[in-house]
CSV table of C-alpha atoms in Angstrom, one decimal:
chain,number,residue,atom,x,y,z
A,1,MET,CA,-2.5,-19.5,10.7
A,2,THR,CA,-1.7,-21.2,7.7
A,3,ILE,CA,0.1,-19.9,4.4
A,4,SER,CA,0.2,-22.0,0.9
A,5,SER,CA,2.2,-21.3,-1.7
A,6,THR,CA,4.0,-22.8,-4.6
A,7,SER,CA,6.7,-19.7,-4.6
A,8,ARG,CA,7.7,-17.7,-1.8
A,9,ALA,CA,8.4,-14.8,-4.9
A,10,ASN,CA,4.3,-14.8,-5.1
A,11,PRO,CA,2.8,-11.5,-3.8
A,12,ILE,CA,1.2,-12.4,0.2
A,13,LEU,CA,-2.4,-12.5,-0.5
A,14,LEU,CA,-3.2,-12.0,3.7
A,15,VAL,CA,-6.9,-12.9,4.4
A,16,ILE,CA,-8.9,-11.1,6.8
A,17,HIS,CA,-12.0,-13.2,8.1
A,18,GLY,CA,-15.3,-12.0,8.9
A,19,GLY,CA,-17.7,-13.2,11.6
A,20,PRO,CA,-16.5,-11.9,14.0
A,21,GLY,CA,-14.9,-15.1,14.8
A,22,SER,CA,-16.0,-16.7,11.1
A,23,THR,CA,-12.1,-18.3,10.0
A,24,TYR,CA,-11.7,-18.9,6.7
A,25,SER,CA,-9.3,-21.5,7.1
A,26,MET,CA,-11.6,-24.1,6.1
A,27,PHE,CA,-11.9,-23.5,2.7
A,28,GLU,CA,-9.1,-25.9,0.9
A,29,ASP,CA,-10.5,-26.0,-2.6
A,30,ALA,CA,-10.2,-22.7,-3.0
A,31,THR,CA,-7.4,-21.8,-1.1
A,32,GLN,CA,-5.2,-24.5,-3.3
A,33,GLN,CA,-6.4,-22.3,-6.7
A,34,PHE,CA,-5.5,-18.9,-5.3
A,35,ALA,CA,-2.1,-20.6,-4.0
A,36,ARG,CA,-1.1,-21.2,-7.8
A,37,GLN,CA,-0.7,-17.5,-7.8
A,38,PHE,CA,-0.3,-16.0,-4.5
A,39,THR,CA,1.2,-16.6,-1.3
A,40,VAL,CA,-2.0,-17.1,0.6
A,41,VAL,CA,-2.5,-16.8,4.3
A,42,HIS,CA,-5.2,-17.4,6.4
A,43,TRP,CA,-5.2,-16.6,10.2
A,44,ASP,CA,-7.6,-17.2,12.7
A,45,GLN,CA,-8.2,-14.4,14.6
A,46,ARG,CA,-7.9,-14.2,18.4
A,47,GLY,CA,-11.5,-15.5,19.5
A,48,ALA,CA,-11.6,-17.2,16.2
A,49,GLY,CA,-11.5,-21.5,15.1
A,50,LYS,CA,-8.0,-22.8,15.8
A,51,THR,CA,-6.6,-20.3,17.4
A,52,TYR,CA,-9.5,-20.3,19.8
A,53,ARG,CA,-9.1,-23.7,20.2
A,54,LYS,CA,-5.8,-23.6,21.9
A,55,GLN,CA,-6.3,-20.7,24.0
A,56,LYS,CA,-10.2,-19.2,24.9
A,57,VAL,CA,-9.2,-15.7,24.2
A,58,VAL,CA,-11.5,-13.4,22.9
A,59,PRO,CA,-11.0,-9.7,21.0
A,60,ARG,CA,-11.2,-7.0,23.5
A,61,ASN,CA,-12.6,-5.3,21.0
A,62,LEU,CA,-12.5,-4.1,17.4
A,63,GLN,CA,-8.9,-2.5,17.5
A,64,THR,CA,-7.5,-5.7,19.4
A,65,LEU,CA,-8.0,-7.0,15.8
A,66,VAL,CA,-6.6,-4.5,14.0
A,67,GLU,CA,-4.1,-4.4,16.1
A,68,ASP,CA,-3.2,-8.0,15.8
A,69,GLY,CA,-3.7,-7.9,12.0
A,70,LEU,CA,-0.8,-5.3,12.1
A,71,THR,CA,2.0,-7.3,14.2
A,72,LEU,CA,1.2,-10.5,12.0
A,73,THR,CA,1.8,-8.0,8.7
A,74,GLN,CA,5.0,-6.8,10.3
A,75,LYS,CA,6.2,-10.3,10.7
A,76,LEU,CA,5.6,-11.8,7.7
A,77,LYS,CA,7.3,-9.0,6.2
A,78,ARG,CA,9.9,-9.6,7.6
A,79,VAL,CA,9.8,-13.6,6.6
A,80,PHE,CA,9.1,-12.6,3.3
A,81,PRO,CA,11.4,-9.5,2.0
A,82,ASP,CA,10.7,-7.7,-0.8
A,83,VAL,CA,7.4,-9.2,-1.4
A,84,PRO,CA,4.3,-7.0,-2.4
A,85,ILE,CA,1.8,-7.9,0.3
A,86,ILE,CA,-2.1,-7.4,-0.6
A,87,LEU,CA,-4.7,-7.1,2.0
A,88,TRP,CA,-8.0,-8.7,1.7
A,89,GLY,CA,-11.0,-7.9,4.0
A,90,SER,CA,-14.0,-9.8,3.5
A,91,SER,CA,-17.6,-9.3,5.1
A,92,ILE,CA,-16.8,-7.4,8.5
A,93,GLY,CA,-13.4,-8.6,7.6
A,94,SER,CA,-13.5,-5.5,5.3
A,95,ILE,CA,-14.1,-3.4,8.2
A,96,LEU,CA,-11.0,-4.9,9.4
A,97,ALA,CA,-8.8,-4.8,6.8
A,98,ASN,CA,-10.3,-0.9,6.1
A,99,LEU,CA,-9.0,-0.2,9.5
A,100,MET,CA,-5.8,-2.0,8.9
A,101,VAL,CA,-5.5,0.0,5.8
A,102,GLN,CA,-5.8,3.5,7.6
A,103,GLN,CA,-3.3,2.6,10.4
A,104,GLY,CA,-0.5,1.2,8.9
A,105,GLU,CA,-1.2,1.8,4.7
A,106,ASN,CA,2.8,2.0,4.0
A,107,LEU,CA,2.6,-2.1,5.2
A,108,TYR,CA,0.6,-2.9,2.1
A,109,ASP,CA,0.7,-2.7,-2.1
A,110,LEU,CA,-3.0,-3.4,-2.7
A,111,TYR,CA,-6.3,-3.6,-0.8
A,112,VAL,CA,-9.2,-5.7,-1.8
A,113,ALA,CA,-12.5,-6.3,-0.4
A,114,THR,CA,-15.0,-8.8,-0.9
A,115,GLU,CA,-18.8,-8.6,0.9
A,116,GLN,CA,-17.6,-4.9,1.8
A,117,MET,CA,-19.8,-3.9,4.6
A,118,THR,CA,-21.1,0.0,4.4
A,119,GLN,CA,-23.2,1.5,6.3
A,120,ASP,CA,-26.3,1.0,3.5
A,121,SER,CA,-25.7,-2.8,3.1
A,122,HIS,CA,-28.2,-4.0,5.9
A,123,GLN,CA,-30.9,-1.7,4.4
A,124,PHE,CA,-30.8,-2.4,0.8
A,125,ALA,CA,-30.1,-6.0,2.2
A,126,TYR,CA,-34.1,-5.6,3.9
A,127,ASP,CA,-35.7,-3.8,1.1
A,128,GLN,CA,-34.1,-6.3,-1.5
A,129,LEU,CA,-35.6,-9.2,0.4
A,130,LEU,CA,-39.1,-7.9,1.4
A,131,ALA,CA,-39.9,-7.1,-2.2
A,132,GLU,CA,-38.6,-10.3,-3.6
A,133,THR,CA,-40.8,-12.0,-0.8
A,134,LYS,CA,-44.2,-10.4,-1.3
A,135,HIS,CA,-46.1,-13.1,-2.4
A,136,GLN,CA,-45.0,-15.1,0.4
A,137,SER,CA,-46.5,-14.2,3.6
A,138,LEU,CA,-45.1,-16.9,6.0
A,139,ARG,CA,-41.3,-14.9,5.4
A,140,ARG,CA,-42.9,-11.5,4.8
A,141,HIS,CA,-44.3,-11.6,8.3
A,142,TRP,CA,-40.7,-12.9,9.8
A,143,LEU,CA,-38.9,-9.7,7.8
A,144,GLN,CA,-41.6,-7.1,9.1
A,145,LYS,CA,-40.9,-8.2,12.7
A,146,LEU,CA,-37.9,-6.6,11.9
A,147,PRO,CA,-37.4,-2.6,12.4
A,148,ALA,CA,-37.8,-1.2,9.4
A,149,ASP,CA,-35.1,1.2,9.6
A,150,ALA,CA,-31.7,-0.8,9.4
A,151,HIS,CA,-29.7,1.2,10.9
A,152,HIS,CA,-30.7,0.8,14.4
A,153,TRP,CA,-30.8,-3.5,14.3
A,154,THR,CA,-28.7,-4.4,16.4
A,155,ALA,CA,-26.0,-6.6,15.9
A,156,LYS,CA,-28.5,-9.9,17.0
A,157,GLN,CA,-31.3,-8.6,14.7
A,158,ILE,CA,-28.2,-8.8,12.0
A,159,ASN,CA,-26.8,-11.9,12.5
A,160,GLN,CA,-30.5,-13.4,12.6
A,161,PHE,CA,-30.9,-11.7,9.3
A,162,ASN,CA,-27.7,-12.6,7.7
A,163,ILE,CA,-28.9,-16.4,8.0
A,164,PHE,CA,-32.4,-16.3,7.4
A,165,SER,CA,-31.4,-14.4,4.0
A,166,ALA,CA,-28.9,-17.0,3.2
A,167,ILE,CA,-31.1,-19.6,3.3
A,168,GLN,CA,-33.9,-17.8,0.6
A,169,ARG,CA,-31.4,-17.7,-2.1
A,170,SER,CA,-31.8,-20.7,-3.9
A,171,ASP,CA,-29.4,-19.6,-7.4
A,172,VAL,CA,-26.4,-19.0,-5.4
A,173,PRO,CA,-24.0,-21.1,-3.4
A,174,ASN,CA,-25.6,-21.3,0.0
A,175,MET,CA,-23.2,-19.2,2.7
A,176,VAL,CA,-23.7,-22.0,5.6
A,177,THR,CA,-24.5,-25.2,3.7
A,178,THR,CA,-22.7,-25.2,0.6
A,179,LEU,CA,-19.5,-23.6,1.7
A,180,PHE,CA,-19.1,-23.4,5.3
A,181,ILE,CA,-20.7,-26.7,6.2
A,182,LYS,CA,-19.4,-28.7,3.3
A,183,ASN,CA,-16.0,-27.2,3.4
A,184,MET,CA,-16.0,-28.0,6.9
A,185,LEU,CA,-16.9,-32.0,6.2
A,186,GLN,CA,-14.6,-31.9,3.3
A,187,ASN,CA,-11.4,-30.5,5.0
A,188,ARG,CA,-9.4,-33.3,6.4
A,189,ASP,CA,-7.3,-30.9,8.8
A,190,TYR,CA,-10.5,-30.3,10.4
A,191,SER,CA,-11.6,-32.4,13.3
A,192,TRP,CA,-14.5,-32.3,15.0
A,193,GLN,CA,-13.0,-30.4,18.0
A,194,ASP,CA,-12.2,-27.8,15.2
A,195,CYS,CA,-15.6,-27.6,14.1
A,196,LEU,CA,-16.6,-27.5,17.6
A,197,ALA,CA,-14.1,-24.7,18.0
A,198,PHE,CA,-15.0,-22.7,15.5
A,199,ILE,CA,-19.1,-22.3,16.7
A,200,GLN,CA,-17.9,-21.6,20.1
A,201,GLY,CA,-15.6,-19.2,18.8
A,202,MET,CA,-18.0,-17.2,16.5
A,203,ARG,CA,-20.3,-17.4,19.8
A,204,ALA,CA,-17.3,-16.0,22.0
A,205,SER,CA,-16.4,-13.0,19.5
A,206,TYR,CA,-20.1,-12.2,18.8
A,207,ARG,CA,-20.3,-11.7,23.0
A,208,ALA,CA,-17.5,-9.8,23.0
A,209,LEU,CA,-17.9,-7.2,19.9
A,210,HIS,CA,-22.0,-7.0,19.6
A,211,LYS,CA,-22.3,-3.5,21.3
A,212,GLU,CA,-19.3,-2.3,19.2
A,213,LEU,CA,-20.7,-3.8,16.0
A,214,ASP,CA,-24.3,-2.5,17.4
A,215,ALA,CA,-22.7,1.3,17.4
A,216,PHE,CA,-20.7,1.2,14.6
A,217,ASP,CA,-20.0,4.2,13.1
A,218,TYR,CA,-19.3,3.8,9.2
A,219,ARG,CA,-18.2,6.9,8.5
A,220,ARG,CA,-15.1,5.8,9.5
A,221,LEU,CA,-14.4,3.7,6.5
A,222,LEU,CA,-12.0,5.3,4.4
A,223,THR,CA,-12.8,7.7,1.2
A,224,LYS,CA,-9.1,8.1,0.4
A,225,ILE,CA,-6.3,5.8,-0.1
A,226,GLY,CA,-2.6,5.8,-1.9
A,227,MET,CA,-2.8,2.6,-3.5
A,228,PRO,CA,-5.1,0.2,-5.7
A,229,PHE,CA,-8.3,-0.2,-4.2
A,230,VAL,CA,-10.6,-3.2,-5.7
A,231,ILE,CA,-13.9,-4.5,-4.6
A,232,PHE,CA,-15.4,-8.3,-6.1
A,233,GLN,CA,-18.7,-8.2,-5.4
A,234,GLY,CA,-20.9,-11.1,-5.8
A,235,ALA,CA,-24.2,-10.6,-8.5
A,236,HIS,CA,-26.8,-12.0,-5.8
A,237,ASP,CA,-25.1,-11.5,-2.6
A,238,PRO,CA,-28.3,-11.4,-0.2
A,239,ILE,CA,-26.2,-10.0,3.0
A,240,THR,CA,-24.4,-6.7,1.3
A,241,PRO,CA,-26.0,-6.0,-1.8
A,242,ALA,CA,-24.1,-4.7,-5.3
A,243,GLN,CA,-26.3,-1.2,-4.8
A,244,ALA,CA,-24.3,-0.5,-1.5
A,245,THR,CA,-20.9,-1.9,-2.5
A,246,GLN,CA,-21.8,0.5,-5.7
A,247,ARG,CA,-22.4,3.2,-3.5
A,248,TYR,CA,-19.3,3.3,-1.2
A,249,PHE,CA,-17.3,2.3,-4.5
A,250,ASP,CA,-17.9,5.5,-5.8
A,251,GLN,CA,-17.3,7.4,-3.0
A,252,VAL,CA,-13.7,6.3,-2.8
A,253,GLN,CA,-10.6,8.2,-4.2
A,254,ALA,CA,-7.6,6.0,-5.5
A,255,PRO,CA,-4.9,6.2,-8.0
A,256,VAL,CA,-6.5,3.0,-9.3
A,257,LYS,CA,-9.9,1.4,-8.4
A,258,LYS,CA,-11.7,-1.8,-9.9
A,259,LEU,CA,-15.1,-2.8,-8.9
A,260,PHE,CA,-15.6,-6.6,-10.1
A,261,ILE,CA,-19.5,-8.3,-10.0
A,262,VAL,CA,-18.9,-11.8,-9.6
A,263,PRO,CA,-22.3,-13.6,-11.5
A,264,GLY,CA,-23.6,-16.6,-10.1
A,265,ALA,CA,-22.0,-15.4,-6.7
A,266,GLY,CA,-23.7,-14.3,-3.3
A,267,HIS,CA,-21.9,-13.7,-0.3
A,268,LEU,CA,-18.6,-14.9,0.2
A,269,CYS,CA,-17.9,-14.9,-3.8
A,270,LEU,CA,-14.2,-15.6,-4.0
A,271,PHE,CA,-14.6,-18.8,-2.4
A,272,ALA,CA,-17.8,-19.4,-4.5
A,273,ARG,CA,-15.9,-18.9,-7.3
A,274,PRO,CA,-12.0,-19.3,-6.9
A,275,LYS,CA,-11.4,-18.4,-10.4
A,276,GLU,CA,-12.5,-14.9,-10.5
A,277,VAL,CA,-9.5,-14.4,-8.3
A,278,SER,CA,-7.0,-14.5,-11.4
A,279,GLU,CA,-8.3,-10.6,-12.3
A,280,LEU,CA,-6.4,-9.8,-9.1
A,281,ARG,CA,-3.1,-11.5,-10.2
A,282,ARG,CA,-3.8,-9.7,-13.7
A,283,LEU,CA,-4.2,-6.1,-11.9
A,284,VAL,CA,-1.6,-6.9,-9.4
A,285,PHE,CA,1.0,-7.1,-12.5
A,286,ALA,CA,-0.2,-4.5,-14.7
A,287,ASN,CA,1.2,-2.5,-12.3
A,288,LYS,CA,5.2,-1.8,-12.2
A,289,TYR,CA,6.4,-2.3,-9.4
A,290,ASP,CA,9.9,-0.1,-8.1
A,291,ASP,CA,12.9,-0.7,-7.8
A,292,ARG,CA,12.4,-2.8,-3.8
A,293,GLY,CA,9.6,-5.0,-6.0
A,294,CYS,CA,7.2,-3.8,-3.3
A,295,ARG,CA,4.9,-0.3,-4.3
A,296,PRO,CA,3.1,0.2,-7.3
A,297,ARG,CA,3.9,3.2,-9.1
A,298,ARG,CA,1.0,5.6,-8.2
A,299,ASN,CA,0.6,6.8,-11.8
A,300,LEU,CA,-1.2,4.2,-13.0
A,301,ALA,CA,-4.6,4.8,-14.1
């Protein structure tokens, strides 16, 4: 776990990374910008990154990671008493964060998702990419090897599609080359052993969780929440398209909810456009906290 901040009084931004096993702690440049406004907590989950390098242990299931996250949150509340905690789930991490809120809503003050995974994400992404490649026979031929109904894809097929679709987009920062690889190579705190552990951890976590992810029931995602509910969505995300995110967002009932479309961004939109996080700070402080400084008032629109 790494903690970056300019003030202990800043709201905590607890980052739940995607993957499985795809830690975000290498995004130093973006984290420095976030840390001007928040206490940013990057957590390499069990089976991910530097945690996996220290101990070759993988999660038994998704619930293992949910419980780890809740335990970590409780420790943060002891170290930073009376400081609001914003839970940020990204990509597959948006599933974990979603489940964490359902099991420990009283621990958090605001829920944020980026690249929110939904029941329709893969289908919209597949249909979108198939339409865009109709004049590119080789790419179209590869896509048509996948089942037309993306709801029946395996985790392996999902992983293959995600990598393929990310490479196809040239109008947004590439998730693999521009974001992950570039940041790992430029981060002074990332050794070659850490880079190796990142790759090994992703493989190990995939083997541990792929069957559960294959069968995940997206009806388990929350549809009602008692705190502000916020989604940041890359306008040109090839993996979790805006149409699917919008459909899920419309279903959620919350006292305050906001959907921010991030222009010029694909997957991992806040790492590609970190200045957009200022919108989150404005939303946090637009809500008056109670006498303890923790819980936003529920009657704000």
